[in-house]
XYZ file of C-alpha atoms in Angstrom:
117
model
C -41.608 -46.693 113.350
C -41.099 -48.438 110.015
C -39.647 -51.912 109.958
C -36.620 -52.465 107.720
C -37.199 -54.686 104.743
C -35.387 -58.003 104.713
C -33.040 -58.577 101.787
C -31.864 -61.806 100.201
C -28.323 -61.160 101.405
C -29.554 -60.710 104.983
C -31.306 -64.066 104.812
C -28.216 -65.757 103.385
C -26.091 -64.259 106.167
C -28.566 -65.697 108.685
C -28.369 -69.094 106.925
C -31.994 -69.008 105.850
C -33.614 -69.781 102.520
C -36.600 -68.277 100.728
C -39.967 -69.939 100.232
C -41.691 -68.815 97.049
C -45.446 -69.281 97.322
C -48.005 -68.954 94.524
C -51.425 -67.923 95.790
C -53.133 -68.765 92.500
C -52.386 -72.511 92.479
C -51.246 -72.926 96.130
C -47.812 -74.317 95.316
C -44.535 -73.507 96.976
C -40.823 -74.094 96.556
C -37.789 -73.457 98.719
C -35.028 -71.518 96.961
C -31.445 -71.087 98.135
C -30.626 -67.473 98.963
C -27.233 -67.602 97.253
C -29.158 -66.058 94.346
C -28.563 -62.646 95.976
C -25.297 -62.601 94.022
C -27.178 -62.792 90.731
C -29.545 -60.044 91.850
C -26.605 -57.852 92.854
C -24.754 -58.487 89.576
C -27.798 -57.440 87.551
C -28.655 -54.454 89.706
C -32.052 -55.787 90.800
C -33.512 -54.826 94.183
C -32.950 -57.485 96.829
C -35.746 -56.875 99.315
C -38.317 -59.676 99.380
C -41.264 -57.673 98.059
C -39.369 -56.290 95.072
C -37.606 -59.612 94.390
C -40.955 -61.422 94.240
C -41.682 -59.585 90.984
C -38.781 -61.500 89.370
C -40.328 -64.916 90.042
C -43.046 -66.771 88.169
C -44.826 -69.960 89.196
C -43.572 -72.961 87.251
C -46.970 -74.667 87.459
C -49.464 -71.981 86.442
C -47.171 -69.249 85.082
C -48.516 -66.596 87.431
C -46.166 -63.730 88.215
C -48.468 -61.360 90.089
C -49.582 -63.882 92.746
C -46.089 -64.955 93.922
C -44.814 -63.982 97.374
C -41.474 -64.655 99.083
C -41.094 -65.609 102.748
C -38.075 -66.505 104.892
C -37.665 -70.253 105.435
C -35.414 -72.324 107.637
C -32.499 -74.057 105.985
C -32.267 -77.722 106.976
C -29.179 -78.515 109.052
C -26.322 -80.352 107.378
C -25.581 -83.830 108.627
C -22.059 -84.722 109.694
C -21.386 -86.638 106.460
C -22.961 -84.148 104.043
C -19.662 -82.758 102.623
C -18.435 -86.274 101.850
C -21.721 -87.147 100.130
C -21.601 -83.973 98.009
C -18.048 -84.712 96.875
C -18.906 -88.346 96.124
C -22.021 -87.353 94.165
C -20.007 -84.877 92.078
C -17.174 -87.350 91.481
C -19.400 -90.216 90.397
C -21.615 -87.974 88.262
C -18.653 -86.564 86.325
C -17.065 -90.004 86.060
C -20.307 -91.508 84.740
C -20.688 -88.716 82.192
C -17.163 -89.275 80.936
C -17.730 -93.015 80.612
C -21.122 -92.659 78.979
C -20.221 -89.919 76.510
C -16.664 -91.018 75.805
C -15.177 -87.825 77.196
C -12.142 -89.388 78.824
C -9.805 -86.481 78.104
C -12.103 -83.515 78.598
C -11.026 -82.736 82.142
C -7.315 -83.101 81.364
C -6.678 -81.449 77.982
C -2.948 -81.073 78.634
C -2.553 -84.847 78.365
C -4.093 -84.991 74.904
C -3.442 -83.046 71.753
C -7.041 -82.132 71.029
C -6.268 -78.416 70.645
C -3.758 -79.029 67.880
C -6.334 -80.734 65.648
C -8.486 -77.608 65.445
C -7.575 -75.740 62.284
């Protein structure tokens, strides 16, 4: 009996990630499986063996020695959502202060669109 191939969407539904491993330079990286949406939008196959052909190693550039394996997703701590919101807020706020983009997020308060002619 043949075993069904595991797809990226199946892993995301099981709350698992993907470990990409390069056998040429022995390096690995954990990748979030939300990328199944990009694969689906482009019409690429989502099973792990076929999806491995879309990845290249960032260290050595090898594409033929990369393999994908299921990996456990680390559990979220109880304060993780608050930390994510705070990190986003302070990053955007710092960018606005640093780059002088005070009105970029609220264009209705400024007349920047009327100056473009």
